[in-house]
mmCIF file with all atom_site columns, C-alpha atoms and ligand atoms in Angstrom:
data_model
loop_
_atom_site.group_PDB
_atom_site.id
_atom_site.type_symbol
_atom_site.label_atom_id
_atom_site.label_alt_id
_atom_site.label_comp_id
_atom_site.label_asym_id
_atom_site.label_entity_id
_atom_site.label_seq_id
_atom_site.pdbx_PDB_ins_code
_atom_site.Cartn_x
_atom_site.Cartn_y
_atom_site.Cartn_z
_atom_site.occupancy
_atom_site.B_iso_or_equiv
_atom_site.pdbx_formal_charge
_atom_site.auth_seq_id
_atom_site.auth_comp_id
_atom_site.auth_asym_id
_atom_site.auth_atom_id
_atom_site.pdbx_PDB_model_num
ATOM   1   C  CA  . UNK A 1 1   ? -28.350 2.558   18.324  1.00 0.00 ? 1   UNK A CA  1
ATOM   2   C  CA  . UNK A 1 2   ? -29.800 0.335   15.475  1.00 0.00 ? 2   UNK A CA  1
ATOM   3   C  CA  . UNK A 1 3   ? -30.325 3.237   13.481  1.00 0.00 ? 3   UNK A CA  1
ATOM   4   C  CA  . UNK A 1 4   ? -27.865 4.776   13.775  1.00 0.00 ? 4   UNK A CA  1
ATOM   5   C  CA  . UNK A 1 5   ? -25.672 1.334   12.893  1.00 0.00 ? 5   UNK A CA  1
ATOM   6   C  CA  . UNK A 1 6   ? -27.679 0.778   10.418  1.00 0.00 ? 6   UNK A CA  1
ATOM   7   C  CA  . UNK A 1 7   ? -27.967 4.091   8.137   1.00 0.00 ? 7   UNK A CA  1
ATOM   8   C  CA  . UNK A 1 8   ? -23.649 4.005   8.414   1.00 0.00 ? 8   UNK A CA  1
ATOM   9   C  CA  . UNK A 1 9   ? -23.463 0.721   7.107   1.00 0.00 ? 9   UNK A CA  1
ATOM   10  C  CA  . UNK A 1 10  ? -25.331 1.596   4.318   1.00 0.00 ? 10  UNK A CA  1
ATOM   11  C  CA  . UNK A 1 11  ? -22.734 4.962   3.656   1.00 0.00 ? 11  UNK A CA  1
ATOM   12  C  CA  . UNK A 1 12  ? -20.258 2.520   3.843   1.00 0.00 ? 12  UNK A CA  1
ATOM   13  C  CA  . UNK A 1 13  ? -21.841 0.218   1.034   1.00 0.00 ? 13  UNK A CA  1
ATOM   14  C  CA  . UNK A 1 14  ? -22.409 2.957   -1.285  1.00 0.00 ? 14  UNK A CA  1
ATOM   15  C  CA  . UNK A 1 15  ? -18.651 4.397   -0.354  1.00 0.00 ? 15  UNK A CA  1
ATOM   16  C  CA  . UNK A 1 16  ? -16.870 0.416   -1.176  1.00 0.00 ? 16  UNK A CA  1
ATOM   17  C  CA  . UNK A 1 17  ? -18.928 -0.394  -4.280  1.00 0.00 ? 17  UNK A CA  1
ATOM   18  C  CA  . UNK A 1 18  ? -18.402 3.216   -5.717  1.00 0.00 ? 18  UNK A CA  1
ATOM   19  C  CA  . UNK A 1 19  ? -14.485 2.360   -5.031  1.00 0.00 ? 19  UNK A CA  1
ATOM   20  C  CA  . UNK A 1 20  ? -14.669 -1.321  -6.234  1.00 0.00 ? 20  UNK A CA  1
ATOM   21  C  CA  . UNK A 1 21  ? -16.237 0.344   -9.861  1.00 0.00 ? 21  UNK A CA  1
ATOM   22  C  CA  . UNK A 1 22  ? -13.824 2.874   -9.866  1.00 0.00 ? 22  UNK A CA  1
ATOM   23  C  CA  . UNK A 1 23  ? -11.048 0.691   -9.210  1.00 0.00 ? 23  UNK A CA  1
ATOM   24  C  CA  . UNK A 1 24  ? -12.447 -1.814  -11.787 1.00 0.00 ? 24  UNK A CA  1
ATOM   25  C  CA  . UNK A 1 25  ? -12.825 0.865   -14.053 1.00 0.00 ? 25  UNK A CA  1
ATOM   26  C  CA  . UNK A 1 26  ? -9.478  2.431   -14.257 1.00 0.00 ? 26  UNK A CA  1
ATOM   27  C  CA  . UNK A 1 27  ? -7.459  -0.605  -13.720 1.00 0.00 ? 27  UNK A CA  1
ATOM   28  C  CA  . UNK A 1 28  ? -6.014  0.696   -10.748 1.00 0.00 ? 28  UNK A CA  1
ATOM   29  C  CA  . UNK A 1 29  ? -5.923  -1.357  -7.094  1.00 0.00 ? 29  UNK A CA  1
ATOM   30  C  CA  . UNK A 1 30  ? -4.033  1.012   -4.794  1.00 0.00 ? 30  UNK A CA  1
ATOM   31  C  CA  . UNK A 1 31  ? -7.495  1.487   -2.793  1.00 0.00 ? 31  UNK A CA  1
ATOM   32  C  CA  . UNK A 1 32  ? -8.359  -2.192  -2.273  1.00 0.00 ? 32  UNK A CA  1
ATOM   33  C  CA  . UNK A 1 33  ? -7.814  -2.434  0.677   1.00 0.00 ? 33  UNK A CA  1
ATOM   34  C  CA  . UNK A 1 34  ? -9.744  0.493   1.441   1.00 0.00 ? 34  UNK A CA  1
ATOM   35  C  CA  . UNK A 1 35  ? -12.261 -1.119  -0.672  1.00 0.00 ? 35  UNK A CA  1
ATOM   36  C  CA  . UNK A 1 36  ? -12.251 -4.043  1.608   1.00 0.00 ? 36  UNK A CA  1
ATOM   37  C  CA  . UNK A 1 37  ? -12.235 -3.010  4.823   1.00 0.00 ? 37  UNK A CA  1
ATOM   38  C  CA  . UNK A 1 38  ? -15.267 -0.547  4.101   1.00 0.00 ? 38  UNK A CA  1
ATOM   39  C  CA  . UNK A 1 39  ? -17.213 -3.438  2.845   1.00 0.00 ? 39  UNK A CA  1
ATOM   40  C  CA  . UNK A 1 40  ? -16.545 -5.128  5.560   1.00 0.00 ? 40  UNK A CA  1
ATOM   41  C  CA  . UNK A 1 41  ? -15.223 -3.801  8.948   1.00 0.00 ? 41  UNK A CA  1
ATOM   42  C  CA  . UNK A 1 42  ? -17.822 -1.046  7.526   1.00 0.00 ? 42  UNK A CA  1
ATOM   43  C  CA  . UNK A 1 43  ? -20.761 -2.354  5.884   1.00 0.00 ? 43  UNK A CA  1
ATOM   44  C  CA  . UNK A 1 44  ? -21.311 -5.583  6.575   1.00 0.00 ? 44  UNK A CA  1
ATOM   45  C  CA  . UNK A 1 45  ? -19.908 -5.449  10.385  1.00 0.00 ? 45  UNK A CA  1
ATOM   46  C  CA  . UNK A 1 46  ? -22.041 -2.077  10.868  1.00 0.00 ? 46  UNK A CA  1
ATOM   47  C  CA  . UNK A 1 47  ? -24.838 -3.796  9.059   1.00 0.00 ? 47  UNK A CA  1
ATOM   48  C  CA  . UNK A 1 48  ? -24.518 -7.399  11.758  1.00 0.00 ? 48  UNK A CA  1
ATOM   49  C  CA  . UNK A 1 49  ? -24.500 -4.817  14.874  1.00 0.00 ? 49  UNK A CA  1
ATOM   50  C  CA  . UNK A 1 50  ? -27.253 -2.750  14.083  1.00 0.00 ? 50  UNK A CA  1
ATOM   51  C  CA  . UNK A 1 51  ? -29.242 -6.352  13.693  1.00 0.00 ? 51  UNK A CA  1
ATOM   52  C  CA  . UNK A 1 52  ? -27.686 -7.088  17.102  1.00 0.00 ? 52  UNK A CA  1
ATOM   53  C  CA  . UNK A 1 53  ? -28.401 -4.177  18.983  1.00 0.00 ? 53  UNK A CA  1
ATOM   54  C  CA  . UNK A 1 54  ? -32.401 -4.548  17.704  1.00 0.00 ? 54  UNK A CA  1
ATOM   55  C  CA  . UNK A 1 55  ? -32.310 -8.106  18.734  1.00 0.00 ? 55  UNK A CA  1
ATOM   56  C  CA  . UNK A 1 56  ? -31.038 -7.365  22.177  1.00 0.00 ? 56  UNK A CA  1
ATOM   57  C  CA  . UNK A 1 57  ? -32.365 -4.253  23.646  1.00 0.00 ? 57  UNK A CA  1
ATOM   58  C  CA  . UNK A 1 58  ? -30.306 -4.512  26.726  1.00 0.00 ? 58  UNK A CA  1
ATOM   59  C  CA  . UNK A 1 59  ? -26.864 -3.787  24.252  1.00 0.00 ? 59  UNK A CA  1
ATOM   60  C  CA  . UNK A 1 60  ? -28.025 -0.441  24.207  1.00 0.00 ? 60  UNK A CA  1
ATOM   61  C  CA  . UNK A 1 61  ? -26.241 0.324   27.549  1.00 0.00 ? 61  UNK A CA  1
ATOM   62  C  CA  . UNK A 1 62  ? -25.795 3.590   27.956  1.00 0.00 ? 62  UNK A CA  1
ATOM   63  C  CA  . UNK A 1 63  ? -22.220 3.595   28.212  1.00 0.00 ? 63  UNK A CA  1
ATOM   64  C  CA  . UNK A 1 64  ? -20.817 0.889   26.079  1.00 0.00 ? 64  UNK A CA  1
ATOM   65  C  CA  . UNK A 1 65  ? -23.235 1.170   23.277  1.00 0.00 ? 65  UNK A CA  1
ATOM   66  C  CA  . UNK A 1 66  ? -22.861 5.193   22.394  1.00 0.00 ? 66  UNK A CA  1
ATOM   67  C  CA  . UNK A 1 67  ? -18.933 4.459   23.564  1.00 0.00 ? 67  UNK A CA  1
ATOM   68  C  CA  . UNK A 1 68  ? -19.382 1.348   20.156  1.00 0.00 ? 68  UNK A CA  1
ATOM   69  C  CA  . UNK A 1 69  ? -20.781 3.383   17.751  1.00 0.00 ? 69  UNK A CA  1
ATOM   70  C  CA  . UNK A 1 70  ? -18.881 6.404   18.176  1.00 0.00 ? 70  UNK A CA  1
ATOM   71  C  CA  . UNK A 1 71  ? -15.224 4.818   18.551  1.00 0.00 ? 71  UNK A CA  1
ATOM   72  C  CA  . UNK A 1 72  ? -16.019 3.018   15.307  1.00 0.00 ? 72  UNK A CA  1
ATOM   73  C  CA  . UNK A 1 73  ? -17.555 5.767   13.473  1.00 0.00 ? 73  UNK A CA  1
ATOM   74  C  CA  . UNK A 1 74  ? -14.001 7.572   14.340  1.00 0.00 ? 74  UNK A CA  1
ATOM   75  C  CA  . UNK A 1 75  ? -11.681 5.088   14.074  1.00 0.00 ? 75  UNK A CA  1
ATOM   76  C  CA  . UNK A 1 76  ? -12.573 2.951   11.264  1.00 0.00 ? 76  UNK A CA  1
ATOM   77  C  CA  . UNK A 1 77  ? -12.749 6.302   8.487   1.00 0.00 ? 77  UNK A CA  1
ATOM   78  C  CA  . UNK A 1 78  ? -9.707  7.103   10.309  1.00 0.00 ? 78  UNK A CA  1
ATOM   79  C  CA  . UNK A 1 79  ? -8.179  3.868   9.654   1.00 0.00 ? 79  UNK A CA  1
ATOM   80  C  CA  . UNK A 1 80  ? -9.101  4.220   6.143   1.00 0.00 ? 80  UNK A CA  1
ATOM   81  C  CA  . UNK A 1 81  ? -7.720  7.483   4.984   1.00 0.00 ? 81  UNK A CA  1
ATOM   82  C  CA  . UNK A 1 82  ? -4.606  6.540   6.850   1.00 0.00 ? 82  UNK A CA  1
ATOM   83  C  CA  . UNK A 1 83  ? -4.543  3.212   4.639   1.00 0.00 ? 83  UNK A CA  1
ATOM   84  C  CA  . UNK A 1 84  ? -5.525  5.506   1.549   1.00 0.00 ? 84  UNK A CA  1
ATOM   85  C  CA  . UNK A 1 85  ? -2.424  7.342   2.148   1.00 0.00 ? 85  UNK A CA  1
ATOM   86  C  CA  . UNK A 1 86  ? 0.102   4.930   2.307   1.00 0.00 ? 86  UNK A CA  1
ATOM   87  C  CA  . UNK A 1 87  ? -1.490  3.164   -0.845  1.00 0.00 ? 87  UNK A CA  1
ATOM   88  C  CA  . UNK A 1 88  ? -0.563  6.351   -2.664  1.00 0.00 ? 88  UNK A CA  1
ATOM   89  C  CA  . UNK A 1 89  ? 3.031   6.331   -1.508  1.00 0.00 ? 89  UNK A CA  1
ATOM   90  C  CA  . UNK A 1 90  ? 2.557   8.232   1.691   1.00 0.00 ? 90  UNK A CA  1
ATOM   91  C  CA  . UNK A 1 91  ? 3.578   5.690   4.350   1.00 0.00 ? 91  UNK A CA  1
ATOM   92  C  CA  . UNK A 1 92  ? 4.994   8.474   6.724   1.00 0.00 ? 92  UNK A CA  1
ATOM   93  C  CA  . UNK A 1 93  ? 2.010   10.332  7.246   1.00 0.00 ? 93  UNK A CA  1
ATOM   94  C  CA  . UNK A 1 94  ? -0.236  7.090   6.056   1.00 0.00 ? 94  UNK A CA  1
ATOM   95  C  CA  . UNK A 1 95  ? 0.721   5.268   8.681   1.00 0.00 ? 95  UNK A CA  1
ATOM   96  C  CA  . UNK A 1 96  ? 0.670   7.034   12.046  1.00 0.00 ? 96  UNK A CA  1
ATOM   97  C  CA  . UNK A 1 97  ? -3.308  7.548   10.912  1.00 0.00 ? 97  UNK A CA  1
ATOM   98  C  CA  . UNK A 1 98  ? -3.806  3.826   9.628   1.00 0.00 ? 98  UNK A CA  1
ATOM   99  C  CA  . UNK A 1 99  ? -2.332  3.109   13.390  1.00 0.00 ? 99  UNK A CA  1
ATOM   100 C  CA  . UNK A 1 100 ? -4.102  5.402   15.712  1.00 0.00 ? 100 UNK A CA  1
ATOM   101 C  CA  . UNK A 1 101 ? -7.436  4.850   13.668  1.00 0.00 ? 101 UNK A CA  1
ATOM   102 C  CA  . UNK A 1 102 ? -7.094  1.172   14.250  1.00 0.00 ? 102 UNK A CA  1
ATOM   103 C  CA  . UNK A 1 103 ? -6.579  1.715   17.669  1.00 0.00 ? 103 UNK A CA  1
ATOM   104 C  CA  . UNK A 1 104 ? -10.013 3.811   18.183  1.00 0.00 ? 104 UNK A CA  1
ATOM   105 C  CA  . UNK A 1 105 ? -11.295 1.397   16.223  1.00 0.00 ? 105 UNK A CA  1
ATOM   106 C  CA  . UNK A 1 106 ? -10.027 -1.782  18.203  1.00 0.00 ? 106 UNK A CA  1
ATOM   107 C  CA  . UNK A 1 107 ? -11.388 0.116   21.377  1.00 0.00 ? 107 UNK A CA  1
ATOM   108 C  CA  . UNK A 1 108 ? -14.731 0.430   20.470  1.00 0.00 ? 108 UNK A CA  1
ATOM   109 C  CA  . UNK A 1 109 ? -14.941 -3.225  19.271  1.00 0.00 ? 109 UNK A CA  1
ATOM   110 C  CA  . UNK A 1 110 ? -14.027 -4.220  22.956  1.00 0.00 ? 110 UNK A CA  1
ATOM   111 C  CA  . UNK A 1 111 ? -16.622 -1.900  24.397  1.00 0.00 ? 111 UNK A CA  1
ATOM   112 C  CA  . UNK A 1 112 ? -18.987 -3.916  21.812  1.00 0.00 ? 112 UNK A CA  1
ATOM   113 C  CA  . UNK A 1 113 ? -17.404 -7.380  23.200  1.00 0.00 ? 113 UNK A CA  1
ATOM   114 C  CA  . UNK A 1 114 ? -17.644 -6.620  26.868  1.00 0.00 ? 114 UNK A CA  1
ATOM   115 C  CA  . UNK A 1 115 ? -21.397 -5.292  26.018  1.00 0.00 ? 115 UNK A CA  1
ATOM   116 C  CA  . UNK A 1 116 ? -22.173 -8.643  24.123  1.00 0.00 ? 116 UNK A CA  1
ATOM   117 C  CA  . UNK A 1 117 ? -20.740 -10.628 27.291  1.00 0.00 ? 117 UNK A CA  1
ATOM   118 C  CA  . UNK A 1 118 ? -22.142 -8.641  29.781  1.00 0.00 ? 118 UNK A CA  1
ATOM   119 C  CA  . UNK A 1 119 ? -25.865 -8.391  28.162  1.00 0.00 ? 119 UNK A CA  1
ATOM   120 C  CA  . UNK A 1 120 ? -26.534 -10.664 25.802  1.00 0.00 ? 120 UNK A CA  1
ATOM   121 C  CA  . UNK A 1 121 ? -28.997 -13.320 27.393  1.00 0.00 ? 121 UNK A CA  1
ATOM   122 C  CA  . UNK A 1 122 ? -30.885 -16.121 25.922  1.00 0.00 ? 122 UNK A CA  1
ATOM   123 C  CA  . UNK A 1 123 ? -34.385 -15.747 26.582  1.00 0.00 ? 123 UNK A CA  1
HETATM 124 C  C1  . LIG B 2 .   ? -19.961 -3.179  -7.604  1.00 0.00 ? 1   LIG B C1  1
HETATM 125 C  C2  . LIG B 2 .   ? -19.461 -3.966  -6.685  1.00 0.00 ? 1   LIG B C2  1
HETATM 126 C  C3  . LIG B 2 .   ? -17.990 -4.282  -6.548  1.00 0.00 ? 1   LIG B C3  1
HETATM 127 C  C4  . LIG B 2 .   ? -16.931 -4.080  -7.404  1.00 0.00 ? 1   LIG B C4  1
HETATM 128 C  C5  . LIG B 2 .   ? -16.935 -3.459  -8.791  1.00 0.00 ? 1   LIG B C5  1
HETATM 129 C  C6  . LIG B 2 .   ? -15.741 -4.599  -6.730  1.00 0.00 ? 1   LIG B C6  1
HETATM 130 C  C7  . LIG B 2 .   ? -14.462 -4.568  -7.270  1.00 0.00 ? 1   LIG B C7  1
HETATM 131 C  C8  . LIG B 2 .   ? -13.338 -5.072  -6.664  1.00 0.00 ? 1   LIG B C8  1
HETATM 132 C  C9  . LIG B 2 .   ? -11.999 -5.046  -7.227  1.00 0.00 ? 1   LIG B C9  1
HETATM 133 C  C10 . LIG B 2 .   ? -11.645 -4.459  -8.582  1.00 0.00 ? 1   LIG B C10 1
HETATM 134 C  C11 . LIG B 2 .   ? -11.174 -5.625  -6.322  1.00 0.00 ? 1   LIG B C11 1
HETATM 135 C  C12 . LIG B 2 .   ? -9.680  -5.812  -6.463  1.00 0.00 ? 1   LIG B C12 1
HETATM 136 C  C13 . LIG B 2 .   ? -9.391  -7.161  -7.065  1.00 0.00 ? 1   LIG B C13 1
HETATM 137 C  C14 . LIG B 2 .   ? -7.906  -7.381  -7.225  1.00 0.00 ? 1   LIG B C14 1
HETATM 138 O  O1  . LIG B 2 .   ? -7.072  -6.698  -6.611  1.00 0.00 ? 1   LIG B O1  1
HETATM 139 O  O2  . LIG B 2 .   ? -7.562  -8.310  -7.979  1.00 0.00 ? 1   LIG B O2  1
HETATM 140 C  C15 . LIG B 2 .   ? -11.982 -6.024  -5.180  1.00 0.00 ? 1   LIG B C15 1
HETATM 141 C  C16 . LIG B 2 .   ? -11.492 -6.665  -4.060  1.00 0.00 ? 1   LIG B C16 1
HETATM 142 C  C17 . LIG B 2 .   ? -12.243 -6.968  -2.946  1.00 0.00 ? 1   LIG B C17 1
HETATM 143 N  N1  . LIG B 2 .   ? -13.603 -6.750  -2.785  1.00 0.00 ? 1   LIG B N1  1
HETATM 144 FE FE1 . LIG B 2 .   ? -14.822 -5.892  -4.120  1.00 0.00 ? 1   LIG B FE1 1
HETATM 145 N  N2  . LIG B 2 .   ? -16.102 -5.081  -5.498  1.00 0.00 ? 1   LIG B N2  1
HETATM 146 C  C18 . LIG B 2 .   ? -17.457 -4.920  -5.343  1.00 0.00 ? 1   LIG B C18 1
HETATM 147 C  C19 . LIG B 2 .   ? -18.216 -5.285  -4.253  1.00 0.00 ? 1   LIG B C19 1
HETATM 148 C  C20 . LIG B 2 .   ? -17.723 -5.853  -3.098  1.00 0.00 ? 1   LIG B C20 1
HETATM 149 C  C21 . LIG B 2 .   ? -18.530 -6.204  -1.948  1.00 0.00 ? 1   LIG B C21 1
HETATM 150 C  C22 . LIG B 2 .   ? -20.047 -5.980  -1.860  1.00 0.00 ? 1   LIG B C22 1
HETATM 151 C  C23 . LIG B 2 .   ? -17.675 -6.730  -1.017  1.00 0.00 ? 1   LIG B C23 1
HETATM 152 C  C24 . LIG B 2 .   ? -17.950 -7.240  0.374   1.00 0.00 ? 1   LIG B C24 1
HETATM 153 C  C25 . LIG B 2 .   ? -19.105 -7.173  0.986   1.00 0.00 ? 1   LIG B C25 1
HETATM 154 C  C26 . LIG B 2 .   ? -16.337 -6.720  -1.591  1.00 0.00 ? 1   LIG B C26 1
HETATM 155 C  C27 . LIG B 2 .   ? -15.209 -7.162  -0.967  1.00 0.00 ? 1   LIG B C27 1
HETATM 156 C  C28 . LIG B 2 .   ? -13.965 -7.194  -1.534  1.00 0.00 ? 1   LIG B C28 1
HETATM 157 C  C29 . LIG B 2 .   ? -12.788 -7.720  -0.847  1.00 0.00 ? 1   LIG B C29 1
HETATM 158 C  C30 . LIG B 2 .   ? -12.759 -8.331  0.554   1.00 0.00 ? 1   LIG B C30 1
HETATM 159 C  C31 . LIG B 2 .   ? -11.705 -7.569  -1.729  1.00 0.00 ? 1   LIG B C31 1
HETATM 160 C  C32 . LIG B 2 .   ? -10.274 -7.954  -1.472  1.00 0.00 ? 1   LIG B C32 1
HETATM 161 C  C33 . LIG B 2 .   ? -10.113 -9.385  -1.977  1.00 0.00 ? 1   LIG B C33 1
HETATM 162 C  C34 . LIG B 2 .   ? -8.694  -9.884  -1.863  1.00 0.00 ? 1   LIG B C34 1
HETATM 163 O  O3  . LIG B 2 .   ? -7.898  -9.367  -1.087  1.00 0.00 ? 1   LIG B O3  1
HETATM 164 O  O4  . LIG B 2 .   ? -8.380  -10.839 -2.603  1.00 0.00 ? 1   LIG B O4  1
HETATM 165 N  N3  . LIG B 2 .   ? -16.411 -6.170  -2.861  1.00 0.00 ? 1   LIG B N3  1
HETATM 166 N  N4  . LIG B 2 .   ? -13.301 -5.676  -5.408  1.00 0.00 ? 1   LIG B N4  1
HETATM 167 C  C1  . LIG B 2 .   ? -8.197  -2.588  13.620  1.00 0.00 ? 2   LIG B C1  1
HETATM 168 C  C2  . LIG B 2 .   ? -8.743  -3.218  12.638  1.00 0.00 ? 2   LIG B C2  1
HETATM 169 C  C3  . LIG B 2 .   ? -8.018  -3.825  11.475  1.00 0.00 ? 2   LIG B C3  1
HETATM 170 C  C4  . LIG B 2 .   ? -6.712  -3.702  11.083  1.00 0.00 ? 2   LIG B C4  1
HETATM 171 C  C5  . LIG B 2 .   ? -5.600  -2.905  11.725  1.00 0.00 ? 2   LIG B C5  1
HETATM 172 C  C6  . LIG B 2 .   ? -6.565  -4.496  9.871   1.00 0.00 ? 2   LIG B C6  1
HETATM 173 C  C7  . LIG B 2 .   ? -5.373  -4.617  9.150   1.00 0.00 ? 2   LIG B C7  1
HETATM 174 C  C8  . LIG B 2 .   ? -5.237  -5.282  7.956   1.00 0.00 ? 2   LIG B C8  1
HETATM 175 C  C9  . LIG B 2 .   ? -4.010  -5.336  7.165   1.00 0.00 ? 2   LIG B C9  1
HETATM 176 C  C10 . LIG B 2 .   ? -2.695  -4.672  7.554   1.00 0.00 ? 2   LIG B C10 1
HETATM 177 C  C11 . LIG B 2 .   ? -4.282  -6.060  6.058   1.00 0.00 ? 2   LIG B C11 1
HETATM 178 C  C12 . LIG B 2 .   ? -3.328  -6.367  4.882   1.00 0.00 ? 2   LIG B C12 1
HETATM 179 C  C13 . LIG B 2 .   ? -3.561  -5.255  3.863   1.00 0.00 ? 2   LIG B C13 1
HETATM 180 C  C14 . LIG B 2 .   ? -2.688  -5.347  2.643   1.00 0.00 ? 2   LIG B C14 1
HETATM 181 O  O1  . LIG B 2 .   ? -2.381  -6.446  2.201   1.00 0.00 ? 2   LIG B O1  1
HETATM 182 O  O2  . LIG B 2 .   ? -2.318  -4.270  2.115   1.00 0.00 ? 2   LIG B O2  1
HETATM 183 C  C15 . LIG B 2 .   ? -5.667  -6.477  6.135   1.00 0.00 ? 2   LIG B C15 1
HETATM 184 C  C16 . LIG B 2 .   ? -6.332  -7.212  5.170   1.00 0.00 ? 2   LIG B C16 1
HETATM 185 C  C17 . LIG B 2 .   ? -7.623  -7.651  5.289   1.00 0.00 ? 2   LIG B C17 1
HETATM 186 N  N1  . LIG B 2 .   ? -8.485  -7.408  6.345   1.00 0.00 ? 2   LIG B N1  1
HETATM 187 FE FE1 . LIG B 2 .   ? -8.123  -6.233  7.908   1.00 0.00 ? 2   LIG B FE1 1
HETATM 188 N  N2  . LIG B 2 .   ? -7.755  -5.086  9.559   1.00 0.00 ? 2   LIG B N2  1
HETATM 189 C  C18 . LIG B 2 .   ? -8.669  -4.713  10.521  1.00 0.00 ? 2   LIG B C18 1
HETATM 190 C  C19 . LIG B 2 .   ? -9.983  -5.084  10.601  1.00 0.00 ? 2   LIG B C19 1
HETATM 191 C  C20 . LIG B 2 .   ? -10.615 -5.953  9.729   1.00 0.00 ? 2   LIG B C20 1
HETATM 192 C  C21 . LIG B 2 .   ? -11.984 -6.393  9.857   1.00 0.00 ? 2   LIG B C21 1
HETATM 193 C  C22 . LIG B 2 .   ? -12.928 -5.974  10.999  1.00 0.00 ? 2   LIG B C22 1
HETATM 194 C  C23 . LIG B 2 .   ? -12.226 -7.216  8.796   1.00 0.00 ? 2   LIG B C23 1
HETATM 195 C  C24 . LIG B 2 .   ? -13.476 -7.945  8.425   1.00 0.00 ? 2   LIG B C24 1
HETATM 196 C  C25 . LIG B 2 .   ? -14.644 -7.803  9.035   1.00 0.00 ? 2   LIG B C25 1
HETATM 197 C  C26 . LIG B 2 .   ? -11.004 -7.294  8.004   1.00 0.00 ? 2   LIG B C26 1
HETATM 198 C  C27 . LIG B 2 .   ? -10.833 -8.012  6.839   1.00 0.00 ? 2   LIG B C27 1
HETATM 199 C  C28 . LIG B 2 .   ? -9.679  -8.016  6.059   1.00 0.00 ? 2   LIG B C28 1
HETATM 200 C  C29 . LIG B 2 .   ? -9.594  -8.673  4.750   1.00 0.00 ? 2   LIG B C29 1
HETATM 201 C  C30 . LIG B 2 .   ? -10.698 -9.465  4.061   1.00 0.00 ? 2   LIG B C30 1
HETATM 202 C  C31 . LIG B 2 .   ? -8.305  -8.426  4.280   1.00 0.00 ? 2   LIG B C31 1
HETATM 203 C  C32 . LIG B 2 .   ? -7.725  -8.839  2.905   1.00 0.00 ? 2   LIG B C32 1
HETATM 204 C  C33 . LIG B 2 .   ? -8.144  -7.688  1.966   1.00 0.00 ? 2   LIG B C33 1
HETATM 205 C  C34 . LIG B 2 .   ? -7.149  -7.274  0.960   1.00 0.00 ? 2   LIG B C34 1
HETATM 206 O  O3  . LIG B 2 .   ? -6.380  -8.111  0.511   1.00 0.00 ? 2   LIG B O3  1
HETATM 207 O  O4  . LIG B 2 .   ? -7.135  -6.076  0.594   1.00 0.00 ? 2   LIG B O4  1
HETATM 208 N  N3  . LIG B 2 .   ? -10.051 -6.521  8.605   1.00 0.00 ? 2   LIG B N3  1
HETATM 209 N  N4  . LIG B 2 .   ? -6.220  -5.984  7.310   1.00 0.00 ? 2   LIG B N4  1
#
């Protein structure tokens, strides 16, 4: 699971700096927030649960933590091109993908919550 979180996150960070240059470059923001929530719901959160799932081996249930990493890997690109789309001036197909992405999304973060509550321990 680790991997697997890991090696995305990094995607992700090549993916949101390539945008952040090319939006720098040209002048043009319609894909900041695209930009941003790569970086972040993508790289950096990707990056802080792959740590998490190394740190606590009992996260990788073997339910919730496949259920995680696939509902996120769905959702969130999802979620993006939907976002991409209605940046450009496509808000009617934009935004029925920005919302069911999110949704996938939002599912697998509570099968990462419940996870974290039910099986995260101190030592
Ligand atoms: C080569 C690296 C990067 C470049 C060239 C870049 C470029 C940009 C640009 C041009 C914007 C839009 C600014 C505007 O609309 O005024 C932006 C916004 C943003 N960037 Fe980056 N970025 C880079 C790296 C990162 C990284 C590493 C992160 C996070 C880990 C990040 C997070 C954000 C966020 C959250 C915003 C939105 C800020 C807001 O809403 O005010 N960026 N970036
Ligand atoms: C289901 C998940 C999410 C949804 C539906 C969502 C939705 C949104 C929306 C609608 C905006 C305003 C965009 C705009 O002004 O055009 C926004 C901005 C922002 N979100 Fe999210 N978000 C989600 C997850 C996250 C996560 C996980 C993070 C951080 C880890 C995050 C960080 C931010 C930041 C920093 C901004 C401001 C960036 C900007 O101005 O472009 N979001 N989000």
């Amino acid at each position: 699971m680790s991997t697997l979180f890991l090696r995305s996150a990094v995607v992700y960070a090549l993916f949101g700096i390539m945008l952040g240059i090319q939006m720098a470059a040209t002048q043009q923001f319609d894909a900041r927030p695209v930009h941003a929530h790569a970086l972040l719901a993508g790289w950096l959160s990707m990056a802080v649960m792959g740590v998490m799932y190394k740190v606590f081996p009992a996260l990788k249930h073997r339910v919730l933590g496949p259920a995680h990493f696939w509902l996120h890997s769905i959702g969130l690109p999802v979620m993006l091109a939907g976002v991409f789309a209605i940046h450009r001036g496509q808000a009617d197909i934009g935004e029925p993908i920005a919302g069911i992405g999110s949704m996938v999304f939002a599912v697998g973060i509570i099968a990462f919550a419940v996870n974290v509550w039910r099986h995260v321990k101190e030592d």
